[in-house]
Amino acid sequence: MSSNRGVVFRGKGEVAVEAIDFPELALGRRSCQHGVILRVVTTNICGSDQHMVRGRTTAPTGMVLGHEITGEVIECGRDVEFIKVGDIVSVPFNVACGRCRNCKRGDTHICLHVNDDRPGGAYGYVDMGGWVGGQAEYVMVPYADFQLLVFPDKEQAMEKILDLTMLSDIFPTGFHGCVTAGVGPGSTVYIAGAGPVGLAAAASAQLLGAACVIVGDMIPERLKQAKSFGCETIDLRQDATMSELIESVLGVPEVDCAVDAVGFEANCHGHNHGQEAPATVLNAAMEIVQAGGRVGIPGLYVTEDPGATSEDAKQGNLSMKFGLGWAKAMSFHTGQTPAMRYHRQLMQAILYDKVAIGKAVNVQTISLDEAPDGYAAFDDGAAKKFVIDPHGQIA
């Protein structure tokens, strides 16, 4: 049997590259003839992975991490009709069957057949069905005909792989945040967070025609990265209200819409910056978004957070100014992103040079053995998106 290695969660603050099982076309003891085995071309480190590594979820030790996967098909199950060996494909981070009522209406992020505990599955993630992660040399992907996005030209795909690798998660996620927030031509939009998802959301807002994209963060290097592709920025360490900070850019204290790309590990802004307050981004959005406006929330919120600073937050209960949102007739859109809803269109935008998403999120390629260092640098706030190249194909 061929060998395989992957990035394994070893407890709070620790990941290791270890030998893992080579994937088989099987689901437990059942054959999985609708699946394929991929030789991983790229696999990315995500902020969602970082939540687990920080000990902020109930992820078990020994889990193989990674849900942002691009690969080359090396084996197809008997029932795969339209994918062939040699195809370069993007894998949506949502595991989805394509057959349940949710998948049939396009809600692949809440598939009913891939997780025994609740709707929705994902590779290498806590409480998402136990699917083996793709921060590895090889991985098995089920429901291949339904899920996989085949790149039309292999040579072109490899030339643009550092952009195309973002199609598995953060580009559709940032785009979904903007779409659900109502970003459109002429919009003014506030993006909370200049991590990779926030930067992807900012690039998406520009692609959707926003007039002004404002990105807020507390890390100067990340704000510099947002500014590098035309965003306005606000340093949230400043001791001012959110309305005042928005007014300093726009001349008025409100935006048309907002995107929360931070999630539950948010910190206070102003003189309390660095103090955790998991609902602070949601409360800020209610303050600065116009009456009748919308907030897209691709940032992760969890049902259990063992590392939270309060007992309520440990159970996912947040102290929100929901009355303000109700009084302003605002809409909030939550949940994971149905990546398949957007990935083909965003692929086309990349291939036709309408967006340089890899440049926007500041890609840095690393080897599989360098993954633990990548996790550590990301945890320290590096203004980079770490892309793992398991087989040394990119360099």
Coordinates of C-alpha atoms in Angstrom, one line a residue:
M1 CA 0.0 0.0 0.0
S2 CA 1.2 3.5 -0.8
S3 CA 2.3 5.8 2.0
N4 CA 0.5 9.0 3.1
R5 CA 1.2 11.8 5.6
G6 CA -1.0 14.5 7.1
V7 CA -1.3 17.3 9.6
V8 CA -2.7 15.9 12.8
F9 CA -4.2 17.8 15.8
R10 CA -2.3 16.8 18.9
G11 CA -4.0 18.9 21.6
K12 CA -4.2 22.6 22.4
G13 CA -1.5 24.5 20.5
E14 CA 0.0 21.5 18.8
V15 CA -0.1 20.0 15.4
A16 CA 2.3 17.4 13.9
V17 CA 3.0 15.9 10.5
E18 CA 2.5 12.2 10.8
A19 CA 2.1 9.0 8.8
I20 CA -1.7 8.4 8.2
D21 CA -3.7 5.8 6.4
F22 CA -3.7 5.9 2.6
P23 CA -7.3 6.7 1.6
E24 CA -9.6 4.0 0.3
L25 CA -12.8 4.2 -1.6
A26 CA -14.8 3.3 1.5
L27 CA -17.1 4.9 4.1
G28 CA -16.4 2.9 7.2
R29 CA -17.0 -0.7 6.2
R30 CA -19.1 0.2 3.1
S31 CA -17.6 0.6 -0.3
C32 CA -17.7 4.2 -1.7
Q33 CA -17.8 3.7 -5.5
H34 CA -19.1 7.3 -6.0
G35 CA -15.8 8.7 -4.7
V36 CA -12.4 9.5 -6.0
I37 CA -8.9 9.5 -4.5
L38 CA -6.9 12.7 -5.0
R39 CA -3.2 13.4 -5.0
V40 CA -3.3 16.7 -3.2
V41 CA -1.9 19.6 -5.2
T42 CA -2.6 22.4 -2.6
T43 CA -4.3 22.4 0.8
N44 CA -4.6 25.6 2.8
I45 CA -4.5 26.5 6.5
C46 CA -7.8 28.2 7.5
G47 CA -8.8 30.3 10.5
S48 CA -11.4 27.7 11.3
D49 CA -8.5 25.2 11.7
Q50 CA -6.9 27.6 14.0
H51 CA -9.9 27.7 16.3
M52 CA -9.5 24.0 16.9
V53 CA -5.8 24.2 17.4
R54 CA -6.2 26.9 20.0
G55 CA -8.4 24.6 22.0
R56 CA -11.6 26.6 21.3
T57 CA -13.6 23.7 20.2
T58 CA -14.2 20.1 21.3
A59 CA -12.0 18.7 18.5
P60 CA -10.5 15.3 19.5
T61 CA -6.8 14.7 19.4
G62 CA -5.7 12.6 16.4
M63 CA -7.9 14.4 13.9
V64 CA -6.4 14.9 10.5
L65 CA -7.0 18.6 9.7
G66 CA -7.8 20.4 6.5
H67 CA -10.9 21.3 4.5
E68 CA -9.4 23.5 1.7
I69 CA -8.4 21.0 -0.9
T70 CA -7.3 21.1 -4.5
G71 CA -6.1 17.9 -6.1
E72 CA -5.4 15.6 -9.1
V73 CA -7.6 12.6 -9.5
I74 CA -5.6 9.3 -9.3
E75 CA -8.4 6.8 -8.9
C76 CA -12.2 6.8 -9.6
G77 CA -14.9 4.6 -8.1
R78 CA -16.9 2.4 -10.3
D79 CA -20.0 4.7 -10.2
V80 CA -18.1 7.9 -11.1
E81 CA -19.2 8.9 -14.6
F82 CA -18.0 12.4 -15.3
I83 CA -14.7 12.8 -13.4
K84 CA -11.6 11.1 -14.9
V85 CA -8.2 10.2 -13.7
G86 CA -5.8 13.2 -14.3
D87 CA -8.4 15.9 -13.8
I88 CA -7.3 18.8 -11.6
V89 CA -10.3 19.6 -9.3
S90 CA -11.4 22.0 -6.5
V91 CA -13.1 20.3 -3.6
P92 CA -15.8 22.3 -1.9
F93 CA -15.2 22.2 1.9
N94 CA -18.8 21.2 2.4
V95 CA -19.3 17.4 2.1
A96 CA -22.6 17.0 0.3
C97 CA -24.5 14.1 -1.1
G98 CA -26.5 15.9 -3.9
R99 CA -29.6 13.8 -3.2
C100 CA -31.2 15.2 0.0
R101 CA -33.8 18.0 -0.1
N102 CA -31.3 20.6 1.1
C103 CA -28.7 19.7 -1.5
K104 CA -31.4 19.7 -4.2
R105 CA -32.3 23.3 -3.4
G106 CA -28.6 24.4 -3.4
D107 CA -28.0 24.3 0.4
T108 CA -25.0 22.0 0.3
H109 CA -23.7 23.4 3.5
I110 CA -26.5 21.7 5.4
C111 CA -26.6 18.3 3.7
L112 CA -28.8 15.8 5.6
H113 CA -26.8 12.7 4.7
V114 CA -23.2 13.3 5.6
N115 CA -23.2 13.8 9.4
D116 CA -25.1 11.7 11.9
D117 CA -25.1 14.6 14.5
R118 CA -26.5 17.5 12.6
P119 CA -27.0 18.9 9.1
G120 CA -23.7 19.7 7.2
G121 CA -20.4 18.0 6.9
A122 CA -16.8 19.1 6.3
Y123 CA -13.4 17.5 5.9
G124 CA -11.1 17.5 9.0
Y125 CA -13.4 19.5 11.2
V126 CA -15.0 19.0 14.6
D127 CA -18.6 17.8 14.8
M128 CA -18.8 17.8 11.0
G129 CA -19.2 14.1 10.3
G130 CA -15.8 12.6 11.0
W131 CA -14.5 13.1 7.4
V132 CA -10.7 12.8 7.1
G133 CA -9.0 16.1 6.4
G134 CA -7.1 17.1 3.4
Q135 CA -3.9 18.6 4.8
A136 CA -2.2 15.5 3.6
E137 CA -0.6 14.0 0.5
Y138 CA -3.7 12.0 -0.5
V139 CA -7.4 12.2 0.4
M140 CA -10.7 10.5 -0.5
V141 CA -13.6 12.6 -1.7
P142 CA -17.1 11.1 -1.9
Y143 CA -20.0 12.1 -4.2
A144 CA -17.4 13.1 -6.8
D145 CA -19.6 13.7 -9.8
F146 CA -21.8 16.1 -7.8
Q147 CA -19.2 18.0 -5.7
L148 CA -16.0 18.4 -7.7
L149 CA -15.2 21.4 -9.9
V150 CA -13.0 20.3 -12.7
F151 CA -10.6 23.0 -14.1
P152 CA -11.0 23.0 -17.9
D153 CA -7.3 23.2 -18.7
K154 CA -4.6 21.5 -16.6
E155 CA -1.7 23.7 -17.7
Q156 CA -3.7 26.9 -17.1
A157 CA -4.9 25.6 -13.8
M158 CA -1.3 25.0 -12.6
E159 CA -0.3 28.5 -13.7
K160 CA -3.1 30.0 -11.6
I161 CA -3.2 27.4 -8.8
L162 CA -2.4 29.9 -6.1
D163 CA -5.7 31.7 -7.0
L164 CA -7.7 28.6 -7.8
T165 CA -6.8 27.0 -4.5
M166 CA -9.0 29.7 -2.8
L167 CA -12.1 28.2 -4.4
S168 CA -12.4 25.4 -1.9
D169 CA -13.4 27.8 0.9
I170 CA -12.4 31.3 1.5
F171 CA -13.2 32.9 -1.8
P172 CA -16.7 31.5 -1.9
T173 CA -17.0 32.2 1.8
G174 CA -16.0 35.9 1.5
F175 CA -18.2 36.2 -1.6
H176 CA -21.2 34.6 0.2
G177 CA -20.8 37.0 3.1
C178 CA -21.0 39.9 0.7
V179 CA -23.9 38.5 -1.3
T180 CA -26.0 37.9 1.8
A181 CA -25.1 41.3 3.1
G182 CA -26.5 42.8 0.0
V183 CA -23.3 44.2 -1.5
G184 CA -23.8 45.6 -5.0
P185 CA -22.8 48.4 -7.4
G186 CA -22.3 51.6 -5.5
S187 CA -22.5 50.0 -2.0
T188 CA -20.5 51.1 1.0
V189 CA -19.5 48.1 3.0
Y190 CA -17.7 47.4 6.3
I191 CA -15.7 44.2 6.5
A192 CA -14.9 43.2 10.1
G193 CA -11.5 41.4 10.1
A194 CA -8.5 41.5 7.8
G195 CA -7.6 37.8 8.0
P196 CA -7.8 35.7 4.9
V197 CA -11.7 35.5 4.9
G198 CA -12.0 39.2 5.5
L199 CA -9.6 40.0 2.7
A200 CA -11.4 37.6 0.4
A201 CA -14.7 39.3 1.4
A202 CA -13.1 42.7 0.6
A203 CA -12.0 41.5 -2.8
S204 CA -15.4 40.0 -3.4
A205 CA -17.1 43.3 -2.5
Q206 CA -15.0 45.0 -5.1
L207 CA -15.9 42.3 -7.7
L208 CA -19.6 43.0 -6.9
G209 CA -19.1 46.7 -7.6
A210 CA -18.9 48.3 -4.1
A211 CA -18.1 52.0 -4.2
C212 CA -16.1 51.9 -0.9
V213 CA -14.9 48.9 1.1
I214 CA -13.8 49.6 4.6
V215 CA -11.8 46.9 6.5
G216 CA -11.3 47.0 10.2
D217 CA -8.7 45.1 12.2
M218 CA -6.2 45.5 15.0
I219 CA -3.1 44.2 13.3
P220 CA -1.2 46.8 11.3
E221 CA 0.2 44.3 8.8
R222 CA -3.2 43.0 7.9
L223 CA -4.6 46.5 7.5
K224 CA -1.6 47.2 5.2
Q225 CA -2.5 44.2 3.1
A226 CA -6.1 45.3 2.8
K227 CA -5.0 48.8 1.7
S228 CA -2.7 47.2 -0.9
F229 CA -5.6 46.4 -3.2
G230 CA -7.6 49.5 -2.7
C231 CA -9.5 49.1 0.5
E232 CA -10.0 51.9 3.1
T233 CA -8.9 50.7 6.6
I234 CA -9.6 51.6 10.2
D235 CA -7.4 50.6 13.1
L236 CA -9.7 49.2 15.8
R237 CA -7.2 50.0 18.5
Q238 CA -8.3 53.6 18.3
D239 CA -10.4 54.8 21.2
A240 CA -13.4 55.9 19.3
T241 CA -16.9 54.6 18.6
M242 CA -17.5 52.5 15.6
S243 CA -19.8 55.2 14.2
E244 CA -17.0 57.8 14.6
L245 CA -14.5 55.5 12.8
I246 CA -16.9 54.9 9.9
E247 CA -17.6 58.7 9.7
S248 CA -13.8 59.4 9.5
V249 CA -13.8 57.5 6.2
L250 CA -17.2 58.2 4.6
G251 CA -18.2 61.5 6.2
V252 CA -21.3 59.8 7.5
P253 CA -21.6 57.4 10.5
E254 CA -23.1 54.4 8.7
V255 CA -22.6 52.0 5.9
D256 CA -25.0 50.2 3.6
C257 CA -24.1 46.8 4.8
A258 CA -21.5 44.8 6.7
V259 CA -19.7 41.4 6.8
D260 CA -18.5 39.7 10.0
A261 CA -15.4 37.8 9.0
V262 CA -14.2 37.5 12.6
G263 CA -16.6 35.2 14.5
F264 CA -16.6 34.1 18.1
E265 CA -13.0 34.9 19.0
A266 CA -13.6 38.6 18.6
N267 CA -11.9 41.3 20.8
C268 CA -13.1 44.7 21.9
H269 CA -12.0 47.7 20.0
G270 CA -10.7 50.9 21.5
H271 CA -9.0 51.1 24.9
N272 CA -10.2 47.6 25.7
H273 CA -8.7 46.1 22.6
G274 CA -7.3 42.6 23.3
Q275 CA -10.2 41.9 25.7
E276 CA -12.3 39.1 24.3
A277 CA -16.0 39.9 23.7
P278 CA -17.5 37.3 21.3
A279 CA -20.5 39.5 20.3
T280 CA -18.7 42.7 19.8
V281 CA -18.6 42.5 16.0
L282 CA -22.3 41.7 15.8
N283 CA -23.1 44.6 18.1
A284 CA -20.9 47.0 16.1
A285 CA -22.6 45.9 12.9
M286 CA -26.0 46.8 14.4
E287 CA -24.6 50.2 15.3
I288 CA -23.2 51.2 11.9
V289 CA -25.4 49.5 9.3
Q290 CA -28.2 51.6 8.0
A291 CA -31.8 50.9 9.0
G292 CA -33.1 48.1 6.8
G293 CA -29.6 47.0 6.0
R294 CA -28.1 43.5 6.1
V295 CA -25.2 41.8 7.8
G296 CA -23.5 38.7 6.3
I297 CA -21.9 36.5 8.9
P298 CA -19.4 34.0 7.4
G299 CA -17.3 34.3 10.6
L300 CA -17.6 31.1 12.7
Y301 CA -19.7 30.9 15.8
V302 CA -19.8 27.6 17.8
T303 CA -22.2 25.8 20.0
E304 CA -19.5 24.9 22.5
D305 CA -16.3 26.9 23.3
P306 CA -14.3 25.4 26.1
G307 CA -11.8 28.2 26.0
A308 CA -14.4 31.1 26.4
T309 CA -14.0 33.6 29.2
S310 CA -17.6 33.3 30.5
E311 CA -19.9 30.4 31.2
D312 CA -22.5 31.6 28.8
A313 CA -20.0 31.9 26.0
K314 CA -18.8 28.4 26.7
Q315 CA -22.3 27.2 25.6
G316 CA -22.4 29.6 22.6
N317 CA -24.7 32.1 24.4
L318 CA -23.7 35.6 23.5
S319 CA -24.8 39.0 24.9
M320 CA -26.2 40.8 21.8
K321 CA -28.0 44.1 21.4
F322 CA -30.6 42.3 19.4
G323 CA -33.3 44.9 20.2
L324 CA -31.2 47.5 18.3
G325 CA -31.1 45.2 15.3
W326 CA -34.8 44.6 15.5
A327 CA -35.6 48.3 15.9
K328 CA -33.6 49.0 12.8
A329 CA -35.3 46.2 10.8
M330 CA -32.0 44.6 10.0
S331 CA -31.4 41.2 8.5
F332 CA -28.7 38.8 9.6
H333 CA -27.5 35.8 7.5
T334 CA -25.5 33.1 9.3
G335 CA -24.1 29.7 8.7
Q336 CA -21.4 28.0 6.7
T337 CA -21.1 28.8 3.0
P338 CA -22.6 26.6 0.3
A339 CA -19.4 26.8 -1.7
M340 CA -20.8 25.0 -4.7
R341 CA -23.3 27.9 -5.2
Y342 CA -20.4 30.1 -6.3
H343 CA -17.3 28.2 -7.1
R344 CA -17.8 27.9 -10.9
Q345 CA -18.5 31.6 -11.3
L346 CA -15.5 32.6 -9.2
M347 CA -13.3 30.2 -11.1
Q348 CA -14.3 32.0 -14.3
A349 CA -13.5 35.3 -12.7
I350 CA -10.0 34.0 -11.9
L351 CA -9.4 32.4 -15.3
Y352 CA -10.5 35.6 -17.1
D353 CA -8.3 37.8 -14.8
K354 CA -11.2 39.7 -13.2
V355 CA -9.8 39.1 -9.7
A356 CA -6.4 38.3 -8.2
I357 CA -7.6 36.6 -5.1
G358 CA -4.2 35.0 -4.2
K359 CA -2.5 38.4 -4.2
A360 CA -5.4 39.9 -2.2
V361 CA -5.0 37.4 0.6
N362 CA -1.1 37.4 0.3
V363 CA -0.5 33.7 -0.4
Q364 CA 2.7 32.1 1.0
T365 CA 3.5 28.5 -0.1
I366 CA 4.9 26.1 2.4
S367 CA 5.8 22.4 2.4
L368 CA 3.8 19.8 4.4
D369 CA 6.7 19.6 6.9
E370 CA 6.4 23.4 7.4
A371 CA 2.7 23.2 8.3
P372 CA 3.3 23.4 12.1
D373 CA 5.3 26.6 11.6
G374 CA 2.6 28.0 9.4
Y375 CA 0.0 27.4 12.1
A376 CA 2.2 29.2 14.6
A377 CA 2.8 32.2 12.3
F378 CA -0.9 32.4 11.5
D379 CA -1.8 32.3 15.2
D380 CA 0.6 35.2 15.7
G381 CA -1.4 37.3 13.2
A382 CA 0.7 37.0 10.1
A383 CA -0.9 38.9 7.2
K384 CA -0.6 35.8 4.9
K385 CA -2.6 32.9 3.6
F386 CA -0.6 29.7 4.0
V387 CA -0.9 27.2 1.2
I388 CA 0.6 23.8 1.7
D389 CA 2.3 22.2 -1.3
P390 CA 2.5 18.5 -0.2
H391 CA 4.3 17.2 -3.3
G392 CA 6.5 20.2 -4.1
Q393 CA 4.6 20.8 -7.4
I394 CA 4.3 24.5 -7.2
A395 CA 7.8 25.7 -6.5

